[in-house]
Amino acid sequence: MTLTDQQQLDLLRQMWLIRFFEEAAIRLYGEGYYRGSTHPYIAQEATAVAISALLRPDDQVLATYRGHGAAIAKGGDPKALMAELLGKTTGVCKGKGGSMHLSEPAIGFLGSNAIVSAQIPIAGGVALSQQMDDNGAVTVCFFGDGASCEGVFYETLNMAALWNLPLIFVVENNEFAISTHVSKSVSVPDISTRAQGFGLPGVTVDGRDVYAVYDAASEAIERARRGDGPTLLEAKTVRWTRHSAVSAGGYGAGADAERWRLTDPIPRYTDELLRREILSAEMATQIENAAKVEIDAAVQFAIDSPTPELAAMYEDVFA
Ligand SMILES: Cc1ncc(C[n+]2csc(CCOP(=O)(O)OP(=O)(O)O)c2C)c(N)n1
């Protein structure tokens, strides 16, 4: 599959939407608009947008608590997502999920999950149901380098390989699990090589490179749609910000600033679009400004939306 010029421009728009959404989420948290926490997807935008560009509406995505970007990339409405963070009735889960429990089945975003690696076996079950429905739909499961050290990851790799499930495991290696560097927790240089032990293809790409992610994901998704089974795709990136709005971990203020700048996927992708003459400098500014306006409107919408009535606590609860 190849991307049209319009699709390539749209990916830039989505990356800016995610970047501004995350910056607003951090700011609003700091200003006391919501509690819990928030885990920024800043600097990882290229991975979610490139993969989602290949997905159908009925393909399913599962993500971690760092899942705002995956939700937006799958077509989530920033207004309803921001309202969810703020616990408002207009949120995707009527304000009961919050930042770490976003879910919008109607667009194929089954959910983000606060428990490290918990979404991986769930994704195995989702892919199994797609296989039984035999409709060519696939499941994409995002998780981190830390999650790739959990037992359920290996159990799911094994069963998914055994049953040829239409599942794409996407490990976003952002070098850190809170404050533990990947060199202290993972025994191999490339997490993707762990696929070999399960007889699966494993591929490592630069997760900050839209085209590299797109090409690798394209192969993995086509393989899954053909019924040839899962792939482990590793997207290498760098976490810029603290682990979350409330926790420590990661870099101290100002440290590695140059590295952050060099690895920012947005200017990198912008430069590539300019080089390919798909984008002009003027269009680049327009796309960035329009995304800013859209996120500002989402913030205002979320702030202005009502909080749930107490009685709503008993709605949508199953036993
Ligand atoms: C089962 C479980 N253990 C521990 C935690 C606490 N915890 C939250 S995030 C995190 C780090 C996970 O790192 P990684 O999988 O690399 O993803 P990242 O946060 O870098 O995206 C930990 C240990 C948790 N939420 N769930």
PDB file of N, CA, C and O in Angstrom, residues 51-105:
ATOM      1  N   ILE A  51       0.746   3.640  11.680  1.00  0.00           N
ATOM      2  CA  ILE A  51       0.072   2.335  11.743  1.00  0.00           C
ATOM      3  C   ILE A  51      -1.422   2.498  11.493  1.00  0.00           C
ATOM      4  O   ILE A  51      -2.026   1.755  10.715  1.00  0.00           O
ATOM      5  N   SER A  52      -2.018   3.517  12.112  1.00  0.00           N
ATOM      6  CA  SER A  52      -3.462   3.686  11.967  1.00  0.00           C
ATOM      7  C   SER A  52      -3.863   4.022  10.537  1.00  0.00           C
ATOM      8  O   SER A  52      -4.998   3.739  10.128  1.00  0.00           O
ATOM      9  N   ALA A  53      -2.940   4.608   9.776  1.00  0.00           N
ATOM     10  CA  ALA A  53      -3.239   4.929   8.367  1.00  0.00           C
ATOM     11  C   ALA A  53      -3.542   3.659   7.574  1.00  0.00           C
ATOM     12  O   ALA A  53      -4.144   3.717   6.510  1.00  0.00           O
ATOM     13  N   LEU A  54      -3.116   2.515   8.085  1.00  0.00           N
ATOM     14  CA  LEU A  54      -3.308   1.248   7.376  1.00  0.00           C
ATOM     15  C   LEU A  54      -4.537   0.488   7.862  1.00  0.00           C
ATOM     16  O   LEU A  54      -4.838  -0.591   7.370  1.00  0.00           O
ATOM     17  N   LEU A  55      -5.221   1.039   8.856  1.00  0.00           N
ATOM     18  CA  LEU A  55      -6.300   0.272   9.499  1.00  0.00           C
ATOM     19  C   LEU A  55      -7.680   0.615   8.966  1.00  0.00           C
ATOM     20  O   LEU A  55      -7.955   1.764   8.600  1.00  0.00           O
ATOM     21  N   ARG A  56      -8.542  -0.375   8.976  1.00  0.00           N
ATOM     22  CA  ARG A  56      -9.952  -0.196   8.614  1.00  0.00           C
ATOM     23  C   ARG A  56     -10.714   0.194   9.886  1.00  0.00           C
ATOM     24  O   ARG A  56     -10.241  -0.063  10.996  1.00  0.00           O
ATOM     25  N   PRO A  57     -11.904   0.765   9.709  1.00  0.00           N
ATOM     26  CA  PRO A  57     -12.678   1.119  10.911  1.00  0.00           C
ATOM     27  C   PRO A  57     -12.961  -0.083  11.809  1.00  0.00           C
ATOM     28  O   PRO A  57     -13.028   0.060  13.030  1.00  0.00           O
ATOM     29  N   ASP A  58     -13.122  -1.272  11.222  1.00  0.00           N
ATOM     30  CA  ASP A  58     -13.438  -2.439  12.062  1.00  0.00           C
ATOM     31  C   ASP A  58     -12.186  -3.146  12.592  1.00  0.00           C
ATOM     32  O   ASP A  58     -12.305  -4.135  13.320  1.00  0.00           O
ATOM     33  N   ASP A  59     -10.999  -2.684  12.250  1.00  0.00           N
ATOM     34  CA  ASP A  59      -9.796  -3.195  12.906  1.00  0.00           C
ATOM     35  C   ASP A  59      -9.781  -2.648  14.330  1.00  0.00           C
ATOM     36  O   ASP A  59     -10.262  -1.536  14.568  1.00  0.00           O
ATOM     37  N   GLN A  60      -9.227  -3.429  15.244  1.00  0.00           N
ATOM     38  CA  GLN A  60      -9.287  -3.020  16.652  1.00  0.00           C
ATOM     39  C   GLN A  60      -7.910  -2.639  17.190  1.00  0.00           C
ATOM     40  O   GLN A  60      -6.915  -3.293  16.880  1.00  0.00           O
ATOM     41  N   VAL A  61      -7.875  -1.583  17.989  1.00  0.00           N
ATOM     42  CA  VAL A  61      -6.622  -1.120  18.599  1.00  0.00           C
ATOM     43  C   VAL A  61      -6.760  -1.185  20.121  1.00  0.00           C
ATOM     44  O   VAL A  61      -7.783  -0.777  20.676  1.00  0.00           O
ATOM     45  N   LEU A  62      -5.719  -1.706  20.761  1.00  0.00           N
ATOM     46  CA  LEU A  62      -5.642  -1.683  22.231  1.00  0.00           C
ATOM     47  C   LEU A  62      -4.319  -1.019  22.595  1.00  0.00           C
ATOM     48  O   LEU A  62      -3.309  -1.230  21.911  1.00  0.00           O
ATOM     49  N   ALA A  63      -4.332  -0.223  23.644  1.00  0.00           N
ATOM     50  CA  ALA A  63      -3.137   0.556  23.966  1.00  0.00           C
ATOM     51  C   ALA A  63      -2.910   0.602  25.472  1.00  0.00           C
ATOM     52  O   ALA A  63      -3.701   0.080  26.256  1.00  0.00           O
ATOM     53  N   THR A  64      -1.833   1.274  25.843  1.00  0.00           N
ATOM     54  CA  THR A  64      -1.529   1.435  27.262  1.00  0.00           C
ATOM     55  C   THR A  64      -2.166   2.728  27.766  1.00  0.00           C
ATOM     56  O   THR A  64      -2.798   3.471  27.023  1.00  0.00           O
ATOM     57  N   TYR A  65      -1.895   3.009  29.057  1.00  0.00           N
ATOM     58  CA  TYR A  65      -2.265   4.292  29.665  1.00  0.00           C
ATOM     59  C   TYR A  65      -1.655   5.456  28.877  1.00  0.00           C
ATOM     60  O   TYR A  65      -2.094   6.578  28.999  1.00  0.00           O
ATOM     61  N   ARG A  66      -0.601   5.214  28.072  1.00  0.00           N
ATOM     62  CA  ARG A  66      -0.016   6.274  27.231  1.00  0.00           C
ATOM     63  C   ARG A  66      -0.750   6.252  25.885  1.00  0.00           C
ATOM     64  O   ARG A  66      -0.138   6.298  24.821  1.00  0.00           O
ATOM     65  N   GLY A  67      -2.082   6.180  25.941  1.00  0.00           N
ATOM     66  CA  GLY A  67      -2.848   5.827  24.749  1.00  0.00           C
ATOM     67  C   GLY A  67      -3.646   6.935  24.086  1.00  0.00           C
ATOM     68  O   GLY A  67      -4.424   6.666  23.165  1.00  0.00           O
ATOM     69  N   HIS A  68      -3.467   8.193  24.527  1.00  0.00           N
ATOM     70  CA  HIS A  68      -4.243   9.272  23.878  1.00  0.00           C
ATOM     71  C   HIS A  68      -3.923   9.333  22.388  1.00  0.00           C
ATOM     72  O   HIS A  68      -4.800   9.569  21.561  1.00  0.00           O
ATOM     73  N   GLY A  69      -2.638   9.169  22.067  1.00  0.00           N
ATOM     74  CA  GLY A  69      -2.201   9.283  20.667  1.00  0.00           C
ATOM     75  C   GLY A  69      -2.811   8.187  19.808  1.00  0.00           C
ATOM     76  O   GLY A  69      -3.285   8.447  18.699  1.00  0.00           O
ATOM     77  N   ALA A  70      -2.829   6.970  20.332  1.00  0.00           N
ATOM     78  CA  ALA A  70      -3.406   5.849  19.572  1.00  0.00           C
ATOM     79  C   ALA A  70      -4.898   6.078  19.339  1.00  0.00           C
ATOM     80  O   ALA A  70      -5.426   5.754  18.274  1.00  0.00           O
ATOM     81  N   ALA A  71      -5.577   6.656  20.334  1.00  0.00           N
ATOM     82  CA  ALA A  71      -7.017   6.909  20.198  1.00  0.00           C
ATOM     83  C   ALA A  71      -7.284   7.980  19.138  1.00  0.00           C
ATOM     84  O   ALA A  71      -8.183   7.835  18.298  1.00  0.00           O
ATOM     85  N   ILE A  72      -6.503   9.049  19.158  1.00  0.00           N
ATOM     86  CA  ILE A  72      -6.680  10.114  18.157  1.00  0.00           C
ATOM     87  C   ILE A  72      -6.357   9.570  16.762  1.00  0.00           C
ATOM     88  O   ILE A  72      -7.087   9.807  15.794  1.00  0.00           O
ATOM     89  N   ALA A  73      -5.280   8.814  16.663  1.00  0.00           N
ATOM     90  CA  ALA A  73      -4.877   8.273  15.355  1.00  0.00           C
ATOM     91  C   ALA A  73      -5.932   7.323  14.789  1.00  0.00           C
ATOM     92  O   ALA A  73      -6.110   7.243  13.577  1.00  0.00           O
ATOM     93  N   LYS A  74      -6.657   6.622  15.649  1.00  0.00           N
ATOM     94  CA  LYS A  74      -7.691   5.692  15.161  1.00  0.00           C
ATOM     95  C   LYS A  74      -8.978   6.428  14.788  1.00  0.00           C
ATOM     96  O   LYS A  74      -9.937   5.830  14.324  1.00  0.00           O
ATOM     97  N   GLY A  75      -8.968   7.740  14.988  1.00  0.00           N
ATOM     98  CA  GLY A  75     -10.131   8.535  14.583  1.00  0.00           C
ATOM     99  C   GLY A  75     -10.934   9.097  15.741  1.00  0.00           C
ATOM    100  O   GLY A  75     -12.040   9.596  15.560  1.00  0.00           O
ATOM    101  N   GLY A  76     -10.375   9.021  16.933  1.00  0.00           N
ATOM    102  CA  GLY A  76     -11.064   9.557  18.114  1.00  0.00           C
ATOM    103  C   GLY A  76     -11.215  11.077  18.033  1.00  0.00           C
ATOM    104  O   GLY A  76     -10.329  11.763  17.530  1.00  0.00           O
ATOM    105  N   ASP A  77     -12.328  11.566  18.529  1.00  0.00           N
ATOM    106  CA  ASP A  77     -12.614  13.001  18.512  1.00  0.00           C
ATOM    107  C   ASP A  77     -11.902  13.665  19.704  1.00  0.00           C
ATOM    108  O   ASP A  77     -12.201  13.336  20.858  1.00  0.00           O
ATOM    109  N   PRO A  78     -10.966  14.585  19.429  1.00  0.00           N
ATOM    110  CA  PRO A  78     -10.230  15.217  20.539  1.00  0.00           C
ATOM    111  C   PRO A  78     -11.143  15.852  21.583  1.00  0.00           C
ATOM    112  O   PRO A  78     -10.816  15.862  22.773  1.00  0.00           O
ATOM    113  N   LYS A  79     -12.325  16.346  21.160  1.00  0.00           N
ATOM    114  CA  LYS A  79     -13.249  16.976  22.122  1.00  0.00           C
ATOM    115  C   LYS A  79     -13.714  15.941  23.155  1.00  0.00           C
ATOM    116  O   LYS A  79     -13.644  16.161  24.363  1.00  0.00           O
ATOM    117  N   ALA A  80     -14.191  14.806  22.640  1.00  0.00           N
ATOM    118  CA  ALA A  80     -14.730  13.773  23.542  1.00  0.00           C
ATOM    119  C   ALA A  80     -13.611  13.122  24.363  1.00  0.00           C
ATOM    120  O   ALA A  80     -13.844  12.677  25.491  1.00  0.00           O
ATOM    121  N   LEU A  81     -12.410  13.081  23.797  1.00  0.00           N
ATOM    122  CA  LEU A  81     -11.291  12.505  24.542  1.00  0.00           C
ATOM    123  C   LEU A  81     -10.849  13.447  25.657  1.00  0.00           C
ATOM    124  O   LEU A  81     -10.602  13.029  26.788  1.00  0.00           O
ATOM    125  N   MET A  82     -10.775  14.753  25.346  1.00  0.00           N
ATOM    126  CA  MET A  82     -10.369  15.722  26.368  1.00  0.00           C
ATOM    127  C   MET A  82     -11.426  15.791  27.473  1.00  0.00           C
ATOM    128  O   MET A  82     -11.089  15.880  28.666  1.00  0.00           O
ATOM    129  N   ALA A  83     -12.702  15.712  27.069  1.00  0.00           N
ATOM    130  CA  ALA A  83     -13.776  15.726  28.072  1.00  0.00           C
ATOM    131  C   ALA A  83     -13.667  14.496  28.978  1.00  0.00           C
ATOM    132  O   ALA A  83     -13.965  14.563  30.178  1.00  0.00           O
ATOM    133  N   GLU A  84     -13.231  13.380  28.412  1.00  0.00           N
ATOM    134  CA  GLU A  84     -13.052  12.163  29.221  1.00  0.00           C
ATOM    135  C   GLU A  84     -11.959  12.368  30.270  1.00  0.00           C
ATOM    136  O   GLU A  84     -12.100  11.987  31.427  1.00  0.00           O
ATOM    137  N   LEU A  85     -10.861  12.999  29.849  1.00  0.00           N
ATOM    138  CA  LEU A  85      -9.774  13.263  30.802  1.00  0.00           C
ATOM    139  C   LEU A  85     -10.294  14.082  31.981  1.00  0.00           C
ATOM    140  O   LEU A  85      -9.915  13.859  33.131  1.00  0.00           O
ATOM    141  N   LEU A  86     -11.168  15.049  31.664  1.00  0.00           N
ATOM    142  CA  LEU A  86     -11.675  15.946  32.705  1.00  0.00           C
ATOM    143  C   LEU A  86     -12.875  15.367  33.456  1.00  0.00           C
ATOM    144  O   LEU A  86     -13.479  16.035  34.293  1.00  0.00           O
ATOM    145  N   GLY A  87     -13.238  14.104  33.123  1.00  0.00           N
ATOM    146  CA  GLY A  87     -14.326  13.442  33.850  1.00  0.00           C
ATOM    147  C   GLY A  87     -15.693  14.014  33.551  1.00  0.00           C
ATOM    148  O   GLY A  87     -16.567  14.025  34.433  1.00  0.00           O
ATOM    149  N   LYS A  88     -15.903  14.466  32.320  1.00  0.00           N
ATOM    150  CA  LYS A  88     -17.168  15.111  31.968  1.00  0.00           C
ATOM    151  C   LYS A  88     -18.132  14.143  31.255  1.00  0.00           C
ATOM    152  O   LYS A  88     -17.710  13.152  30.656  1.00  0.00           O
ATOM    153  N   THR A  89     -19.433  14.456  31.317  1.00  0.00           N
ATOM    154  CA  THR A  89     -20.459  13.574  30.725  1.00  0.00           C
ATOM    155  C   THR A  89     -20.288  13.436  29.213  1.00  0.00           C
ATOM    156  O   THR A  89     -20.750  12.461  28.621  1.00  0.00           O
ATOM    157  N   THR A  90     -19.648  14.423  28.583  1.00  0.00           N
ATOM    158  CA  THR A  90     -19.460  14.398  27.125  1.00  0.00           C
ATOM    159  C   THR A  90     -18.236  13.581  26.718  1.00  0.00           C
ATOM    160  O   THR A  90     -17.912  13.500  25.534  1.00  0.00           O
ATOM    161  N   GLY A  91     -17.559  12.992  27.685  1.00  0.00           N
ATOM    162  CA  GLY A  91     -16.373  12.189  27.388  1.00  0.00           C
ATOM    163  C   GLY A  91     -16.724  10.864  26.720  1.00  0.00           C
ATOM    164  O   GLY A  91     -17.877  10.419  26.785  1.00  0.00           O
ATOM    165  N   VAL A  92     -15.737  10.231  26.101  1.00  0.00           N
ATOM    166  CA  VAL A  92     -15.992   8.971  25.376  1.00  0.00           C
ATOM    167  C   VAL A  92     -16.556   7.889  26.285  1.00  0.00           C
ATOM    168  O   VAL A  92     -17.259   6.991  25.828  1.00  0.00           O
ATOM    169  N   CYS A  93     -16.251   7.938  27.577  1.00  0.00           N
ATOM    170  CA  CYS A  93     -16.813   6.974  28.531  1.00  0.00           C
ATOM    171  C   CYS A  93     -17.663   7.700  29.575  1.00  0.00           C
ATOM    172  O   CYS A  93     -17.726   7.289  30.738  1.00  0.00           O
ATOM    173  N   LYS A  94     -18.271   8.785  29.133  1.00  0.00           N
ATOM    174  CA  LYS A  94     -19.121   9.615  30.002  1.00  0.00           C
ATOM    175  C   LYS A  94     -18.388  10.075  31.259  1.00  0.00           C
ATOM    176  O   LYS A  94     -18.975  10.239  32.329  1.00  0.00           O
ATOM    177  N   GLY A  95     -17.068  10.197  31.129  1.00  0.00           N
ATOM    178  CA  GLY A  95     -16.279  10.724  32.239  1.00  0.00           C
ATOM    179  C   GLY A  95     -15.904   9.709  33.296  1.00  0.00           C
ATOM    180  O   GLY A  95     -15.320  10.058  34.325  1.00  0.00           O
ATOM    181  N   LYS A  96     -16.223   8.435  33.052  1.00  0.00           N
ATOM    182  CA  LYS A  96     -15.944   7.426  34.088  1.00  0.00           C
ATOM    183  C   LYS A  96     -14.636   6.681  33.872  1.00  0.00           C
ATOM    184  O   LYS A  96     -14.239   5.865  34.694  1.00  0.00           O
ATOM    185  N   GLY A  97     -13.999   6.919  32.734  1.00  0.00           N
ATOM    186  CA  GLY A  97     -12.760   6.195  32.437  1.00  0.00           C
ATOM    187  C   GLY A  97     -11.530   7.016  32.769  1.00  0.00           C
ATOM    188  O   GLY A  97     -10.594   6.538  33.394  1.00  0.00           O
ATOM    189  N   GLY A  98     -11.538   8.256  32.322  1.00  0.00           N
ATOM    190  CA  GLY A  98     -10.378   9.120  32.542  1.00  0.00           C
ATOM    191  C   GLY A  98      -9.250   8.820  31.572  1.00  0.00           C
ATOM    192  O   GLY A  98      -9.381   7.992  30.663  1.00  0.00           O
ATOM    193  N   SER A  99      -8.134   9.471  31.829  1.00  0.00           N
ATOM    194  CA  SER A  99      -6.988   9.434  30.913  1.00  0.00           C
ATOM    195  C   SER A  99      -6.500   8.028  30.588  1.00  0.00           C
ATOM    196  O   SER A  99      -6.082   7.744  29.469  1.00  0.00           O
ATOM    197  N   MET A 100      -6.548   7.124  31.577  1.00  0.00           N
ATOM    198  CA  MET A 100      -5.943   5.796  31.376  1.00  0.00           C
ATOM    199  C   MET A 100      -6.925   4.730  30.921  1.00  0.00           C
ATOM    200  O   MET A 100      -6.528   3.598  30.672  1.00  0.00           O
ATOM    201  N   HIS A 101      -8.215   5.086  30.842  1.00  0.00           N
ATOM    202  CA  HIS A 101      -9.216   4.068  30.473  1.00  0.00           C
ATOM    203  C   HIS A 101     -10.132   4.614  29.391  1.00  0.00           C
ATOM    204  O   HIS A 101     -11.342   4.685  29.559  1.00  0.00           O
ATOM    205  N   LEU A 102      -9.518   4.974  28.277  1.00  0.00           N
ATOM    206  CA  LEU A 102     -10.297   5.480  27.150  1.00  0.00           C
ATOM    207  C   LEU A 102     -10.807   4.295  26.356  1.00  0.00           C
ATOM    208  O   LEU A 102     -10.076   3.338  26.139  1.00  0.00           O
ATOM    209  N   SER A 103     -12.044   4.368  25.902  1.00  0.00           N
ATOM    210  CA  SER A 103     -12.564   3.274  25.089  1.00  0.00           C
ATOM    211  C   SER A 103     -13.627   3.813  24.149  1.00  0.00           C
ATOM    212  O   SER A 103     -14.524   4.537  24.587  1.00  0.00           O
ATOM    213  N   GLU A 104     -13.509   3.482  22.874  1.00  0.00           N
ATOM    214  CA  GLU A 104     -14.512   3.913  21.905  1.00  0.00           C
ATOM    215  C   GLU A 104     -14.685   2.811  20.866  1.00  0.00           C
ATOM    216  O   GLU A 104     -14.143   2.890  19.752  1.00  0.00           O
ATOM    217  N   PRO A 105     -15.420   1.760  21.225  1.00  0.00           N
ATOM    218  CA  PRO A 105     -15.551   0.609  20.314  1.00  0.00           C
ATOM    219  C   PRO A 105     -16.065   0.989  18.926  1.00  0.00           C
ATOM    220  O   PRO A 105     -15.694   0.350  17.948  1.00  0.00           O
TER     221      PRO A 105
END
